[in-house]
Short mmCIF file of N, CA, C and O in Angstrom, two decimals:
data_model
loop_
_atom_site.label_atom_id
_atom_site.label_comp_id
_atom_site.label_asym_id
_atom_site.label_seq_id
_atom_site.Cartn_x
_atom_site.Cartn_y
_atom_site.Cartn_z
N MET A 1 24.52 12.27 -14.83
CA MET A 1 23.31 12.86 -14.91
C MET A 1 22.98 13.93 -14.14
O MET A 1 24.20 14.73 -14.15
N THR A 2 22.24 15.09 -15.65
CA THR A 2 22.50 16.27 -15.21
C THR A 2 21.87 16.83 -14.18
O THR A 2 21.34 15.47 -13.54
N ALA A 3 22.48 17.71 -13.20
CA ALA A 3 21.61 17.78 -12.65
C ALA A 3 19.64 18.28 -12.24
O ALA A 3 19.35 18.04 -12.00
N ARG A 4 19.31 18.41 -13.44
CA ARG A 4 17.33 18.31 -13.99
C ARG A 4 17.30 16.63 -14.03
O ARG A 4 16.11 16.93 -13.12
N GLY A 5 17.89 16.08 -14.47
CA GLY A 5 17.57 14.17 -14.41
C GLY A 5 17.85 14.00 -12.61
O GLY A 5 17.02 13.39 -12.48
N ASP A 6 18.83 14.87 -11.92
CA ASP A 6 18.70 14.38 -10.09
C ASP A 6 17.13 15.42 -9.82
O ASP A 6 16.63 14.78 -8.54
N LEU A 7 17.21 16.17 -10.28
CA LEU A 7 15.93 16.96 -9.43
C LEU A 7 14.57 16.38 -10.28
O LEU A 7 13.72 16.00 -9.26
N ALA A 8 14.57 15.33 -10.59
CA ALA A 8 13.68 15.10 -11.87
C ALA A 8 13.73 13.24 -10.31
O ALA A 8 11.83 12.99 -9.97
N LEU A 9 14.91 12.90 -10.55
CA LEU A 9 14.37 11.21 -9.80
C LEU A 9 13.88 11.95 -8.01
O LEU A 9 13.39 11.37 -7.62
N ASP A 10 14.56 13.22 -7.70
CA ASP A 10 14.29 13.64 -6.47
C ASP A 10 12.72 13.80 -6.70
O ASP A 10 12.55 13.67 -5.37
N SER A 11 12.46 14.64 -6.91
CA SER A 11 10.45 14.57 -7.55
C SER A 11 9.83 13.38 -7.78
O SER A 11 9.05 13.39 -6.52
N LEU A 12 10.09 12.47 -8.66
CA LEU A 12 10.13 11.14 -8.07
C LEU A 12 10.19 10.72 -6.78
O LEU A 12 8.49 9.64 -7.06
N ALA A 13 11.21 10.20 -6.05
CA ALA A 13 10.93 10.07 -4.82
C ALA A 13 10.02 10.91 -4.05
O ALA A 13 10.25 10.01 -3.11
N GLU A 14 10.49 11.76 -4.04
CA GLU A 14 8.94 12.67 -3.47
C GLU A 14 8.06 12.29 -3.20
O GLU A 14 7.13 11.56 -2.10
N LEU A 15 7.24 12.14 -4.42
CA LEU A 15 6.17 11.49 -4.75
C LEU A 15 5.73 10.21 -3.62
O LEU A 15 4.82 10.19 -4.05
N ALA A 16 6.75 9.08 -4.55
CA ALA A 16 6.47 7.89 -4.59
C ALA A 16 6.14 7.79 -2.33
O ALA A 16 5.70 6.86 -2.29
N ASP A 17 6.86 8.25 -1.66
CA ASP A 17 7.08 8.63 -0.56
C ASP A 17 5.83 9.08 -0.39
O ASP A 17 4.73 8.22 0.79
N ARG A 18 5.81 9.77 -0.28
CA ARG A 18 3.86 10.76 -0.32
C ARG A 18 2.95 9.55 -0.81
O ARG A 18 2.04 9.33 0.13
N ILE A 19 3.25 9.05 -1.82
CA ILE A 19 1.75 7.99 -1.87
C ILE A 19 1.62 7.17 -1.27
O ILE A 19 1.13 6.51 -0.12
N ALA A 20 3.03 6.78 -0.81
CA ALA A 20 3.02 5.01 0.19
C ALA A 20 2.99 5.79 1.63
O ALA A 20 1.76 5.02 2.35
N ALA A 21 2.83 7.21 1.64
CA ALA A 21 2.73 7.15 3.27
C ALA A 21 0.96 7.83 3.16
O ALA A 21 0.32 6.88 4.49
N ALA A 22 0.66 7.80 2.02
CA ALA A 22 -0.53 8.48 2.07
C ALA A 22 -1.93 6.85 2.26
O ALA A 22 -2.84 6.83 2.64
N VAL A 23 -1.10 5.76 1.75
CA VAL A 23 -2.00 4.59 0.84
C VAL A 23 -1.70 3.86 2.84
O VAL A 23 -2.69 2.53 2.85
N THR A 24 -0.44 3.59 3.44
CA THR A 24 -0.38 2.54 4.79
C THR A 24 -1.03 3.76 5.74
O THR A 24 -0.99 3.37 6.65
N GLY A 25 -1.36 4.88 5.44
CA GLY A 25 -2.61 5.67 6.87
C GLY A 25 -3.98 4.50 5.96
O GLY A 25 -4.81 5.78 7.10
N CYS A 26 -4.62 4.94 5.31
CA CYS A 26 -5.56 4.20 5.51
C CYS A 26 -6.19 3.23 6.32
O CYS A 26 -4.93 2.61 6.35
N PRO A 27 -7.30 3.15 6.37
CA PRO A 27 -7.39 2.20 8.14
C PRO A 27 -7.69 1.00 7.23
O PRO A 27 -7.45 -0.35 7.99
N GLY A 28 -7.95 0.66 6.24
CA GLY A 28 -8.33 -0.71 5.54
C GLY A 28 -6.83 -1.79 5.02
O GLY A 28 -7.38 -2.49 4.49
N VAL A 29 -5.89 -0.55 4.63
CA VAL A 29 -4.64 -1.17 4.11
C VAL A 29 -3.61 -1.38 5.40
O VAL A 29 -3.55 -0.94 6.41
N ALA A 30 -2.94 -3.56 5.70
CA ALA A 30 -2.00 -3.50 6.34
C ALA A 30 -0.57 -3.10 6.02
O ALA A 30 -0.24 -2.98 6.83
N GLY A 31 -0.32 -2.97 3.91
CA GLY A 31 0.78 -2.41 3.53
C GLY A 31 0.65 -2.59 2.51
O GLY A 31 -0.56 -2.90 2.07
N LEU A 32 1.30 -2.44 2.17
CA LEU A 32 2.08 -1.94 0.09
C LEU A 32 2.99 -3.16 0.46
O LEU A 32 3.30 -4.16 1.55
N THR A 33 2.64 -4.01 -1.04
CA THR A 33 2.66 -5.91 -0.78
C THR A 33 3.15 -5.55 -2.91
O THR A 33 3.55 -4.48 -3.83
N GLN A 34 2.91 -6.85 -3.34
CA GLN A 34 3.69 -7.39 -4.67
C GLN A 34 2.99 -8.34 -4.45
O GLN A 34 2.43 -9.28 -3.67
N ILE A 35 2.27 -8.56 -5.68
CA ILE A 35 2.37 -10.52 -6.12
C ILE A 35 3.52 -10.77 -7.64
O ILE A 35 3.93 -10.12 -8.05
N PRO A 36 3.34 -12.12 -6.73
CA PRO A 36 4.99 -13.13 -7.75
C PRO A 36 4.90 -12.93 -8.87
O PRO A 36 3.66 -13.25 -9.22
N GLY A 37 5.48 -12.32 -10.35
CA GLY A 37 5.77 -13.08 -11.16
C GLY A 37 5.65 -11.06 -11.92
O GLY A 37 5.37 -10.59 -12.82
N MET A 38 4.87 -10.56 -10.77
CA MET A 38 3.72 -8.77 -10.97
C MET A 38 4.29 -7.47 -10.67
O MET A 38 3.57 -7.13 -9.68
N PRO A 39 5.81 -6.99 -10.68
CA PRO A 39 5.91 -6.57 -10.09
C PRO A 39 5.73 -5.41 -10.06
O PRO A 39 5.23 -4.73 -10.80
N VAL A 40 5.38 -4.64 -8.82
CA VAL A 40 4.75 -3.02 -9.22
C VAL A 40 5.55 -2.62 -8.50
O VAL A 40 5.16 -2.45 -6.99
N ALA A 41 6.42 -1.07 -8.36
CA ALA A 41 7.46 -0.86 -8.17
C ALA A 41 8.01 0.62 -8.68
O ALA A 41 7.38 0.70 -10.14
N THR A 42 8.94 1.14 -8.04
CA THR A 42 9.25 2.69 -8.42
C THR A 42 10.31 2.43 -8.52
O THR A 42 11.09 2.30 -6.64
N TYR A 43 12.06 2.45 -9.53
CA TYR A 43 12.69 1.94 -9.16
C TYR A 43 13.59 3.53 -8.60
O TYR A 43 13.79 3.95 -9.83
N LEU A 44 14.10 3.55 -7.72
CA LEU A 44 14.17 4.77 -7.86
C LEU A 44 16.62 5.21 -7.26
O LEU A 44 16.96 3.90 -7.45
N ARG A 45 17.02 6.23 -6.90
CA ARG A 45 17.83 5.94 -6.58
C ARG A 45 18.56 5.42 -6.11
O ARG A 45 18.28 5.67 -4.78
N GLY A 46 19.18 4.33 -5.98
CA GLY A 46 19.33 3.94 -4.34
C GLY A 46 19.08 2.72 -4.08
O GLY A 46 18.79 2.01 -2.62
N ARG A 47 16.87 2.84 -4.00
CA ARG A 47 16.27 1.84 -3.50
C ARG A 47 15.70 1.83 -4.64
O ARG A 47 14.86 2.24 -5.81
N THR A 48 14.25 0.07 -4.27
CA THR A 48 13.16 0.44 -4.84
C THR A 48 11.60 0.99 -4.10
O THR A 48 11.51 0.21 -2.93
N MET A 49 10.63 1.39 -4.74
CA MET A 49 9.30 1.55 -3.34
C MET A 49 8.54 0.35 -4.39
O MET A 49 8.52 0.74 -5.12
N SER A 50 8.55 -0.82 -3.84
CA SER A 50 8.17 -1.73 -3.51
C SER A 50 6.56 -1.35 -3.32
O SER A 50 6.11 -0.86 -2.74
N GLY A 51 5.54 -1.61 -4.51
CA GLY A 51 4.11 -1.30 -3.57
C GLY A 51 3.35 -0.04 -4.43
O GLY A 51 2.22 -0.22 -4.68
N VAL A 52 4.37 0.41 -5.19
CA VAL A 52 3.99 1.74 -6.01
C VAL A 52 4.60 1.90 -7.20
O VAL A 52 6.11 2.24 -6.76
N ALA A 53 4.02 1.67 -8.06
CA ALA A 53 4.71 1.94 -9.44
C ALA A 53 4.29 3.41 -10.01
O ALA A 53 2.61 3.53 -10.04
N VAL A 54 5.09 4.66 -9.94
CA VAL A 54 4.26 5.94 -11.01
C VAL A 54 4.50 6.08 -12.36
O VAL A 54 5.80 5.63 -12.44
N ARG A 55 3.54 6.32 -13.36
CA ARG A 55 4.12 6.01 -14.64
C ARG A 55 3.52 7.50 -14.88
O ARG A 55 2.59 8.00 -14.33
N PRO A 56 3.61 7.76 -16.06
CA PRO A 56 3.03 9.39 -16.46
C PRO A 56 1.46 9.08 -16.24
O PRO A 56 1.33 10.45 -15.84
N ALA A 57 1.49 9.15 -16.62
CA ALA A 57 0.21 8.66 -16.81
C ALA A 57 -0.88 8.01 -15.85
O ALA A 57 -2.11 8.22 -15.52
N GLU A 58 -0.25 7.36 -15.04
CA GLU A 58 -0.54 6.13 -14.14
C GLU A 58 0.10 6.25 -12.64
O GLU A 58 0.93 6.10 -12.51
N VAL A 59 -1.35 5.14 -11.30
CA VAL A 59 0.10 5.14 -10.28
C VAL A 59 -1.02 4.13 -10.22
O VAL A 59 -2.16 3.78 -9.93
N GLU A 60 -0.18 2.65 -10.30
CA GLU A 60 -0.91 1.22 -9.57
C GLU A 60 -0.44 1.43 -8.18
O GLU A 60 0.69 1.69 -7.78
N ILE A 61 -1.08 0.86 -7.74
CA ILE A 61 -0.85 0.68 -6.33
C ILE A 61 -1.46 -0.71 -5.52
O ILE A 61 -2.01 -0.93 -6.38
N CYS A 62 -0.62 -1.73 -4.99
CA CYS A 62 -0.42 -2.74 -4.31
C CYS A 62 -0.70 -2.72 -3.50
O CYS A 62 0.67 -2.66 -2.41
N VAL A 63 -1.33 -3.01 -2.02
CA VAL A 63 -1.45 -3.26 -1.54
C VAL A 63 -1.86 -5.05 -0.83
O VAL A 63 -2.73 -5.55 -1.24
N ALA A 64 -1.95 -4.59 0.58
CA ALA A 64 -2.71 -6.10 1.36
C ALA A 64 -3.77 -5.66 2.53
O ALA A 64 -3.03 -4.41 3.59
N ALA A 65 -5.20 -5.33 1.97
CA ALA A 65 -5.64 -6.04 2.98
C ALA A 65 -5.70 -6.05 4.47
O ALA A 65 -5.81 -7.11 4.63
N ARG A 66 -6.51 -5.08 5.24
CA ARG A 66 -7.25 -5.71 6.37
C ARG A 66 -8.00 -6.16 6.46
O ARG A 66 -9.13 -6.32 5.61
N TYR A 67 -8.57 -7.62 7.00
CA TYR A 67 -9.50 -8.99 7.23
C TYR A 67 -10.22 -7.53 7.77
O TYR A 67 -10.53 -7.02 9.12
N GLY A 68 -11.84 -7.81 7.55
CA GLY A 68 -13.22 -7.72 7.46
C GLY A 68 -13.31 -6.11 6.77
O GLY A 68 -14.52 -6.90 6.28
N PRO A 69 -13.18 -5.05 6.18
CA PRO A 69 -14.13 -4.08 5.52
C PRO A 69 -13.83 -4.10 3.95
O PRO A 69 -12.83 -5.49 3.39
N PRO A 70 -14.94 -4.27 3.52
CA PRO A 70 -15.26 -4.84 2.24
C PRO A 70 -14.40 -4.72 1.06
O PRO A 70 -13.63 -3.16 1.48
N LEU A 71 -13.29 -5.01 0.80
CA LEU A 71 -12.14 -4.39 -0.96
C LEU A 71 -12.75 -3.46 -2.06
O LEU A 71 -11.95 -3.01 -1.73
N PRO A 72 -14.26 -3.06 -1.88
CA PRO A 72 -14.75 -2.49 -3.15
C PRO A 72 -13.79 -0.37 -2.53
O PRO A 72 -13.51 0.80 -2.20
N GLN A 73 -15.13 -0.99 -1.55
CA GLN A 73 -13.67 0.45 0.00
C GLN A 73 -12.92 1.05 0.15
O GLN A 73 -12.10 1.44 0.49
N VAL A 74 -11.86 -0.69 0.80
CA VAL A 74 -10.75 -0.12 0.75
C VAL A 74 -10.01 0.27 -0.30
O VAL A 74 -9.46 0.66 -0.49
N ALA A 75 -10.33 -0.57 -1.30
CA ALA A 75 -9.31 0.80 -2.95
C ALA A 75 -10.16 2.02 -3.04
O ALA A 75 -9.24 2.61 -3.65
N ALA A 76 -11.32 2.24 -2.10
CA ALA A 76 -12.14 3.60 -2.70
C ALA A 76 -10.82 4.43 -1.55
O ALA A 76 -10.39 5.60 -2.21
N GLN A 77 -10.94 3.80 -0.49
CA GLN A 77 -10.07 4.46 -0.16
C GLN A 77 -8.44 4.84 0.16
O GLN A 77 -8.25 6.06 -0.05
N VAL A 78 -8.40 3.90 -0.87
CA VAL A 78 -6.75 4.51 -1.69
C VAL A 78 -7.22 5.13 -2.77
O VAL A 78 -6.04 6.12 -2.56
N ARG A 79 -7.06 5.25 -3.65
CA ARG A 79 -7.58 6.25 -4.55
C ARG A 79 -8.24 6.93 -4.34
O ARG A 79 -7.99 8.40 -4.71
N GLN A 80 -9.05 7.64 -3.16
CA GLN A 80 -9.68 8.66 -2.39
C GLN A 80 -8.02 9.86 -1.84
O GLN A 80 -7.75 10.97 -1.71
N ALA A 81 -7.17 8.46 -1.30
CA ALA A 81 -5.58 8.86 -0.77
C ALA A 81 -4.94 9.26 -1.19
O ALA A 81 -3.91 10.52 -1.25
N VAL A 82 -4.84 8.87 -2.46
CA VAL A 82 -3.94 8.99 -3.91
C VAL A 82 -4.14 9.58 -5.20
O VAL A 82 -3.70 10.87 -5.35
N GLU A 83 -5.46 9.89 -4.78
CA GLU A 83 -5.62 11.05 -6.45
C GLU A 83 -5.57 12.90 -5.92
O GLU A 83 -5.01 13.16 -7.32
N PRO A 84 -5.60 13.39 -4.77
CA PRO A 84 -5.08 14.89 -4.97
C PRO A 84 -3.68 14.62 -4.61
O PRO A 84 -2.79 15.64 -5.56
N LEU A 85 -2.90 13.41 -4.74
CA LEU A 85 -0.94 13.78 -4.72
C LEU A 85 -1.09 13.71 -6.44
O LEU A 85 0.06 14.11 -6.78
N VAL A 86 -1.76 13.10 -7.41
CA VAL A 86 -1.59 12.26 -8.64
C VAL A 86 -2.79 13.21 -9.81
O VAL A 86 -2.93 12.06 -9.98
N PRO A 87 -2.56 14.97 -9.27
CA PRO A 87 -3.83 14.81 -10.37
C PRO A 87 -3.30 14.46 -12.14
O PRO A 87 -2.64 14.73 -12.16
N GLY A 88 -4.47 13.74 -12.67
CA GLY A 88 -4.73 13.91 -13.61
C GLY A 88 -4.21 12.25 -14.46
O GLY A 88 -4.56 12.28 -15.54
N ARG A 89 -4.13 11.94 -13.47
CA ARG A 89 -3.53 10.43 -13.57
C ARG A 89 -4.27 9.42 -12.94
O ARG A 89 -5.27 9.53 -11.90
N VAL A 90 -4.57 7.94 -13.56
CA VAL A 90 -5.75 6.71 -13.22
C VAL A 90 -5.04 6.65 -11.90
O VAL A 90 -3.68 6.20 -12.34
N VAL A 91 -5.54 6.15 -10.69
CA VAL A 91 -4.94 5.58 -10.01
C VAL A 91 -5.52 4.66 -9.80
O VAL A 91 -6.86 3.93 -10.15
N ASP A 92 -4.50 3.05 -10.11
CA ASP A 92 -5.18 1.55 -10.47
C ASP A 92 -4.69 1.28 -8.80
O ASP A 92 -3.91 0.98 -8.19
N VAL A 93 -5.86 0.40 -8.53
CA VAL A 93 -5.76 -0.67 -6.56
C VAL A 93 -5.57 -2.34 -7.19
O VAL A 93 -6.67 -2.40 -7.25
N VAL A 94 -3.97 -2.61 -6.82
CA VAL A 94 -4.08 -4.24 -6.45
C VAL A 94 -4.23 -4.57 -5.59
O VAL A 94 -3.53 -4.14 -4.43
N ILE A 95 -6.08 -5.35 -4.80
CA ILE A 95 -5.42 -5.32 -3.64
C ILE A 95 -4.70 -7.00 -3.81
O ILE A 95 -5.64 -7.79 -4.25
N ALA A 96 -3.75 -7.00 -3.00
CA ALA A 96 -2.93 -8.62 -3.52
C ALA A 96 -3.14 -10.17 -2.28
O ALA A 96 -3.17 -10.73 -2.68
N ASP A 97 -3.61 -8.87 -1.34
CA ASP A 97 -3.55 -10.05 -0.34
C ASP A 97 -4.36 -9.44 0.76
O ASP A 97 -4.60 -8.35 0.66
N ILE A 98 -4.93 -10.74 2.22
CA ILE A 98 -6.10 -10.01 3.13
C ILE A 98 -5.08 -10.30 4.32
O ILE A 98 -4.48 -11.22 4.54
N THR A 99 -4.49 -9.32 5.64
CA THR A 99 -4.30 -10.32 6.70
C THR A 99 -5.20 -11.04 7.44
O THR A 99 -6.80 -10.46 7.50
N SER A 100 -4.93 -11.90 8.21
CA SER A 100 -6.09 -12.56 8.85
C SER A 100 -6.26 -11.60 10.21
O SER A 100 -5.02 -11.40 10.76
N PRO A 101 -7.66 -11.97 10.96
CA PRO A 101 -7.64 -10.85 11.45
C PRO A 101 -7.00 -12.15 13.00
O PRO A 101 -6.68 -12.69 13.55
N GLN A 102 -6.55 -10.70 13.61
CA GLN A 102 -6.49 -10.38 14.82
C GLN A 102 -7.24 -11.35 16.36
O GLN A 102 -7.79 -10.79 15.92
N ALA A 103 -6.76 -11.85 17.21
CA ALA A 103 -7.46 -13.01 17.58
C ALA A 103 -7.12 -11.91 18.59
O ALA A 103 -6.75 -11.47 18.99
N ARG A 104 -8.34 -11.60 19.37
CA ARG A 104 -8.78 -11.29 20.70
C ARG A 104 -7.82 -11.06 22.17
O ARG A 104 -7.39 -12.55 21.66
N PRO A 105 -7.39 -9.95 22.47
CA PRO A 105 -6.18 -10.88 23.60
C PRO A 105 -7.13 -11.20 24.66
O PRO A 105 -6.65 -12.86 24.98
N GLU A 106 -8.30 -11.76 24.45
CA GLU A 106 -9.82 -11.47 25.80
C GLU A 106 -9.99 -12.85 25.55
O GLU A 106 -10.37 -14.03 26.07
N ALA A 107 -10.85 -13.50 24.02
CA ALA A 107 -10.82 -14.48 23.98
C ALA A 107 -9.16 -15.76 23.54
O ALA A 107 -8.95 -16.83 23.61
N ALA A 108 -7.64 -15.12 22.96
CA ALA A 108 -6.97 -16.21 23.11
C ALA A 108 -6.30 -16.34 24.84
O ALA A 108 -6.66 -17.79 25.54
N THR A 109 -6.57 -15.72 26.00
CA THR A 109 -6.98 -15.57 27.42
C THR A 109 -7.79 -16.82 27.41
O THR A 109 -6.89 -17.81 28.46
N ALA A 110 -8.95 -16.27 27.09
CA ALA A 110 -10.36 -17.42 27.70
C ALA A 110 -9.27 -18.86 28.05
O ALA A 110 -9.84 -20.15 27.62
N ALA A 111 -9.63 -19.12 26.14
CA ALA A 111 -8.73 -20.13 25.20
C ALA A 111 -8.14 -20.56 26.20
O ALA A 111 -7.33 -21.89 26.71
N ALA A 112 -6.67 -20.08 26.21
CA ALA A 112 -5.37 -20.89 27.43
C ALA A 112 -6.12 -21.21 28.42
O ALA A 112 -5.57 -22.34 28.97
N GLY A 113 -6.73 -20.97 29.41
CA GLY A 113 -7.52 -20.95 30.43
C GLY A 113 -7.64 -22.41 30.30
O GLY A 113 -8.23 -23.10 30.87
N ARG A 114 -8.70 -22.35 28.92
CA ARG A 114 -9.65 -23.56 29.05
C ARG A 114 -8.31 -24.56 28.51
O ARG A 114 -8.88 -26.02 29.15
N ARG A 115 -7.73 -24.78 27.88
CA ARG A 115 -7.11 -25.77 27.85
C ARG A 115 -5.66 -26.69 29.08
O ARG A 115 -5.58 -27.28 29.58
N GLN A 116 -5.60 -25.59 29.71
CA GLN A 116 -5.08 -25.43 31.36
C GLN A 116 -6.12 -25.97 32.18
O GLN A 116 -5.95 -26.91 33.12
N ALA A 117 -6.69 -26.43 32.08
CA ALA A 117 -8.15 -26.62 33.03
C ALA A 117 -8.73 -28.44 32.76
O ALA A 117 -8.65 -29.74 33.67
N GLU A 118 -8.72 -28.69 31.52
CA GLU A 118 -8.17 -29.44 30.73
C GLU A 118 -7.45 -31.08 31.19
O GLU A 118 -6.24 -30.48 31.79
#
């Protein structure tokens, strides 16, 4: 591989890492994910960036959303975070999963106390 090819791969890896950081920083996103049978990934030297596919004209992001916020709002958060990093490219967002809501600690403690009293 030429030095120019190495530079292109390094640049792609840096962009994929920056996109992943921006996406996982969105409040409505629990993390990057995959859909079985539909790989969304960027293949880099020595690793694969799952959940982020960087293509010449588009970027596809596959996320697990946090339970609660409306899904269109989560998709808009992701697009808003990614678009400045990839000017001129379409940003497609796939919400492949929704995390289950976390039980509030005080509610879990109260329920456990009721079970012990029975």
